[in-house]
Amino acid sequence: MDNYDERIARIMAKIEALKEKEFSITCGDWPPTWEPPFSEEEVAAFEAEKGIRLPADYRRFITTVAGAGSQPFYGLLPFRQEEGAPERPFPFMLEHILYFLHMTEEELDALEGDDEDDEDGSSLDQGLVALCTEGCGMDSVLVVNSEDPDTYGTVWFFDVANDFGAAPMRDKATGRPFHFLDWLEYWADRTAGLNEDDYFSFSETVQLPEPPDSLDIMG
């Protein structure tokens, strides 16, 4: 198992070094502030209630460093959220994403029909916890329940509001999908390189597949 404590310490040192930077746009409070970590008992009770196990790197962070915070963007959200259904499996996989422009009208209609028939809420909102929002419907989400072991624990860019869809964040050099600490360290490194008026979105970490060989896709 990775030594999460050493990596977390390195990431938090990077974030601490950002305190002197000034930005014209920061979304949440700046410099970053952090809420106390959750207890093992609180996390274990949530896991038992939902029948899941939170990804190890995320779990270590929220039980030893911070349960929430004012960054990234509008802030790291606490794991217990009113919306969503983490007890139900995430409906997508690393190689089977949701990208509206690569769907046919029939596929879109079927997707909308599934959501309308789902009495327990949107099927798109299951198997995950939201990490943060950039605003305007653009969110980072963590997969906490998946039938695919490679998809479990990965971080996705989730933007249904603007007709994008949902896709995993990936390392640009290796193509490796982000996990929680990859996501947090990417934000710290990317923010360190920004000037006062610069801005970035996690959407830049998404690597879109080639369009399917179909004349009927929306794109």
Short mmCIF file of C-alpha atoms in Angstrom, two decimals:
data_model
loop_
_atom_site.label_atom_id
_atom_site.label_comp_id
_atom_site.label_asym_id
_atom_site.label_seq_id
_atom_site.Cartn_x
_atom_site.Cartn_y
_atom_site.Cartn_z
CA MET A 1 0.00 0.00 0.00
CA ASP A 2 1.20 3.49 -0.80
CA ASN A 3 2.53 5.61 2.03
CA TYR A 4 -0.32 8.08 2.01
CA ASP A 5 0.93 10.07 5.00
CA GLU A 6 4.19 11.03 3.26
CA ARG A 7 2.42 12.03 0.08
CA ILE A 8 -0.27 13.98 1.93
CA ALA A 9 2.43 15.86 3.84
CA ARG A 10 4.15 16.77 0.57
CA ILE A 11 0.91 17.99 -0.99
CA MET A 12 -0.07 20.04 2.06
CA ALA A 13 3.38 21.65 2.06
CA LYS A 14 2.78 22.69 -1.56
CA ILE A 15 -0.61 24.14 -0.60
CA GLU A 16 0.91 25.98 2.36
CA ALA A 17 3.45 27.53 -0.01
CA LEU A 18 0.56 29.02 -2.02
CA LYS A 19 -0.61 31.24 0.82
CA GLU A 20 1.31 34.29 -0.37
CA LYS A 21 -0.09 34.14 -3.90
CA GLU A 22 -2.82 36.61 -4.81
CA PHE A 23 -5.56 36.00 -7.37
CA SER A 24 -8.28 38.17 -8.83
CA ILE A 25 -10.63 35.14 -8.80
CA THR A 26 -10.46 32.47 -6.08
CA CYS A 27 -14.07 31.15 -5.81
CA GLY A 28 -13.77 29.95 -2.19
CA ASP A 29 -11.91 31.72 0.61
CA TRP A 30 -8.21 32.36 -0.01
CA PRO A 31 -5.72 31.47 1.40
CA PRO A 32 -7.16 27.97 1.82
CA THR A 33 -8.70 27.10 5.17
CA TRP A 34 -9.51 23.59 6.37
CA GLU A 35 -12.15 22.00 8.58
CA PRO A 36 -11.13 19.43 11.21
CA PRO A 37 -10.82 15.81 10.02
CA PHE A 38 -13.62 13.33 10.58
CA SER A 39 -13.23 10.57 13.13
CA GLU A 40 -12.79 6.96 12.12
CA GLU A 41 -16.12 6.26 13.80
CA GLU A 42 -17.96 8.83 11.65
CA VAL A 43 -16.49 7.46 8.45
CA ALA A 44 -17.06 3.84 9.41
CA ALA A 45 -20.69 4.59 10.26
CA PHE A 46 -21.23 6.17 6.84
CA GLU A 47 -19.58 3.23 5.11
CA ALA A 48 -21.74 0.75 7.02
CA GLU A 49 -24.89 2.75 6.26
CA LYS A 50 -24.14 2.86 2.51
CA GLY A 51 -22.52 -0.56 2.23
CA ILE A 52 -19.34 0.87 0.70
CA ARG A 53 -15.70 1.48 1.53
CA LEU A 54 -14.29 4.93 0.77
CA PRO A 55 -11.09 4.88 -1.36
CA ALA A 56 -8.05 4.51 0.88
CA ASP A 57 -6.19 7.71 -0.08
CA TYR A 58 -9.31 9.86 0.30
CA ARG A 59 -10.25 8.14 3.53
CA ARG A 60 -6.80 8.76 4.98
CA PHE A 61 -6.95 12.45 4.08
CA ILE A 62 -10.38 13.15 5.57
CA THR A 63 -9.56 11.28 8.80
CA THR A 64 -6.10 12.77 9.41
CA VAL A 65 -5.94 16.20 7.73
CA ALA A 66 -9.24 17.84 6.80
CA GLY A 67 -12.85 16.84 6.37
CA ALA A 68 -13.58 19.84 4.13
CA GLY A 69 -12.02 23.14 3.09
CA SER A 70 -12.36 26.41 1.19
CA GLN A 71 -10.37 25.13 -1.82
CA PRO A 72 -10.11 23.79 -4.52
CA PHE A 73 -12.40 26.21 -6.36
CA TYR A 74 -15.55 26.57 -4.20
CA GLY A 75 -14.14 24.19 -1.62
CA LEU A 76 -13.59 20.54 -0.71
CA LEU A 77 -17.00 19.15 0.25
CA PRO A 78 -17.65 16.85 3.23
CA PHE A 79 -18.23 13.21 2.30
CA ARG A 80 -21.79 13.06 3.64
CA GLN A 81 -24.04 14.80 1.10
CA GLU A 82 -27.78 15.19 0.68
CA GLU A 83 -27.80 14.47 -3.05
CA GLY A 84 -26.66 11.32 -4.80
CA ALA A 85 -26.76 7.62 -4.03
CA PRO A 86 -23.26 6.32 -3.20
CA GLU A 87 -24.77 2.97 -2.19
CA ARG A 88 -25.57 2.21 -5.84
CA PRO A 89 -22.82 1.38 -8.40
CA PHE A 90 -21.39 4.12 -10.59
CA PRO A 91 -22.93 3.69 -14.08
CA PHE A 92 -19.78 4.35 -16.14
CA MET A 93 -16.28 2.89 -16.51
CA LEU A 94 -12.90 4.29 -17.54
CA GLU A 95 -13.34 3.16 -21.14
CA HIS A 96 -17.11 3.67 -21.24
CA ILE A 97 -17.70 7.32 -20.40
CA LEU A 98 -20.68 9.63 -20.80
CA TYR A 99 -20.02 12.13 -23.59
CA PHE A 100 -23.14 13.62 -25.09
CA LEU A 101 -21.59 14.62 -28.44
CA HIS A 102 -20.70 10.97 -29.11
CA MET A 103 -24.26 9.76 -28.48
CA THR A 104 -27.14 9.35 -30.91
CA GLU A 105 -30.52 10.98 -30.35
CA GLU A 106 -31.91 7.55 -29.49
CA GLU A 107 -29.24 7.01 -26.83
CA LEU A 108 -29.93 10.44 -25.35
CA ASP A 109 -33.66 9.76 -25.27
CA ALA A 110 -33.04 6.41 -23.56
CA LEU A 111 -30.77 8.07 -20.98
CA GLU A 112 -33.37 10.73 -20.22
CA GLY A 113 -36.05 8.05 -19.97
CA ASP A 114 -34.01 6.05 -17.49
CA ASP A 115 -33.65 9.13 -15.28
CA GLU A 116 -37.37 9.91 -15.40
CA ASP A 117 -38.27 6.33 -14.45
CA ASP A 118 -35.80 6.23 -11.56
CA GLU A 119 -37.80 6.89 -8.39
CA ASP A 120 -34.65 6.98 -6.24
CA GLY A 121 -33.09 9.86 -8.18
CA SER A 122 -30.91 10.36 -11.23
CA SER A 123 -28.93 7.28 -12.25
CA LEU A 124 -26.10 9.61 -13.22
CA ASP A 125 -25.65 10.66 -9.59
CA GLN A 126 -24.89 7.29 -8.03
CA GLY A 127 -21.75 5.56 -6.83
CA LEU A 128 -19.94 8.83 -6.15
CA VAL A 129 -19.28 11.63 -3.70
CA ALA A 130 -18.77 15.17 -4.97
CA LEU A 131 -15.34 16.60 -4.18
CA CYS A 132 -15.86 20.19 -5.29
CA THR A 133 -17.63 22.41 -7.79
CA GLU A 134 -16.07 24.96 -10.12
CA GLY A 135 -19.49 26.55 -10.52
CA CYS A 136 -21.83 26.52 -13.55
CA GLY A 137 -22.48 22.79 -13.10
CA MET A 138 -18.82 21.71 -13.43
CA ASP A 139 -17.89 19.30 -10.64
CA SER A 140 -15.13 16.94 -9.57
CA VAL A 141 -16.51 13.65 -8.27
CA LEU A 142 -14.91 10.60 -6.65
CA VAL A 143 -16.12 7.11 -7.56
CA VAL A 144 -16.77 5.26 -4.30
CA ASN A 145 -18.82 2.34 -5.61
CA SER A 146 -18.13 0.55 -8.88
CA GLU A 147 -18.42 -2.97 -10.23
CA ASP A 148 -15.16 -2.30 -12.09
CA PRO A 149 -12.11 -2.32 -9.77
CA ASP A 150 -10.15 -0.02 -12.11
CA THR A 151 -12.89 2.63 -12.03
CA TYR A 152 -13.32 2.52 -8.24
CA GLY A 153 -11.41 5.35 -6.55
CA THR A 154 -10.94 7.46 -9.68
CA VAL A 155 -11.84 11.14 -9.99
CA TRP A 156 -14.13 12.30 -12.82
CA PHE A 157 -15.01 15.64 -14.38
CA PHE A 158 -18.80 15.72 -14.16
CA ASP A 159 -20.70 18.31 -16.22
CA VAL A 160 -24.19 17.37 -17.28
CA ALA A 161 -25.54 20.92 -17.01
CA ASN A 162 -23.54 22.11 -20.01
CA ASP A 163 -24.15 18.98 -22.11
CA PHE A 164 -20.66 17.57 -21.65
CA GLY A 165 -21.20 14.43 -19.62
CA ALA A 166 -18.77 12.63 -17.31
CA ALA A 167 -15.20 11.47 -17.96
CA PRO A 168 -12.20 10.49 -15.83
CA MET A 169 -9.40 12.95 -15.20
CA ARG A 170 -6.05 11.64 -16.43
CA ASP A 171 -2.35 12.42 -16.25
CA LYS A 172 -1.48 14.10 -19.55
CA ALA A 173 1.86 12.32 -19.86
CA THR A 174 0.89 8.78 -18.87
CA GLY A 175 -2.86 8.66 -19.39
CA ARG A 176 -3.21 7.20 -15.90
CA PRO A 177 -6.54 8.11 -14.26
CA PHE A 178 -6.49 10.42 -11.27
CA HIS A 179 -7.21 9.21 -7.77
CA PHE A 180 -7.95 11.61 -4.94
CA LEU A 181 -4.37 12.56 -4.07
CA ASP A 182 -3.50 12.91 -7.78
CA TRP A 183 -6.42 15.31 -8.11
CA LEU A 184 -5.43 17.39 -5.10
CA GLU A 185 -1.76 17.53 -6.09
CA TYR A 186 -2.64 18.52 -9.66
CA TRP A 187 -4.64 21.43 -8.28
CA ALA A 188 -1.75 22.50 -6.03
CA ASP A 189 0.84 22.29 -8.83
CA ARG A 190 -1.41 23.96 -11.40
CA THR A 191 -2.32 26.77 -9.01
CA ALA A 192 1.34 27.36 -8.17
CA GLY A 193 2.00 28.18 -11.82
CA LEU A 194 -0.88 30.64 -12.24
CA ASN A 195 -0.51 34.39 -12.44
CA GLU A 196 -2.90 36.74 -10.65
CA ASP A 197 -5.46 36.83 -13.47
CA ASP A 198 -5.06 33.23 -14.66
CA TYR A 199 -7.68 30.55 -14.29
CA PHE A 200 -7.95 26.86 -15.12
CA SER A 201 -10.57 24.13 -15.12
CA PHE A 202 -10.23 20.45 -14.30
CA SER A 203 -11.81 19.86 -17.71
CA GLU A 204 -8.30 20.23 -19.14
CA THR A 205 -7.39 16.85 -17.64
CA VAL A 206 -10.01 14.97 -19.66
CA GLN A 207 -8.82 12.94 -22.65
CA LEU A 208 -11.75 12.35 -25.00
CA PRO A 209 -11.97 9.19 -27.08
CA GLU A 210 -12.17 9.12 -30.83
CA PRO A 211 -15.76 9.52 -32.07
CA PRO A 212 -17.57 6.28 -32.91
CA ASP A 213 -17.99 5.29 -36.52
CA SER A 214 -21.58 6.46 -36.77
CA LEU A 215 -23.31 9.11 -38.84
CA ASP A 216 -25.99 9.52 -36.19
CA ILE A 217 -23.93 10.85 -33.28
CA MET A 218 -24.78 14.32 -32.01
CA GLY A 219 -21.26 15.67 -32.59
#
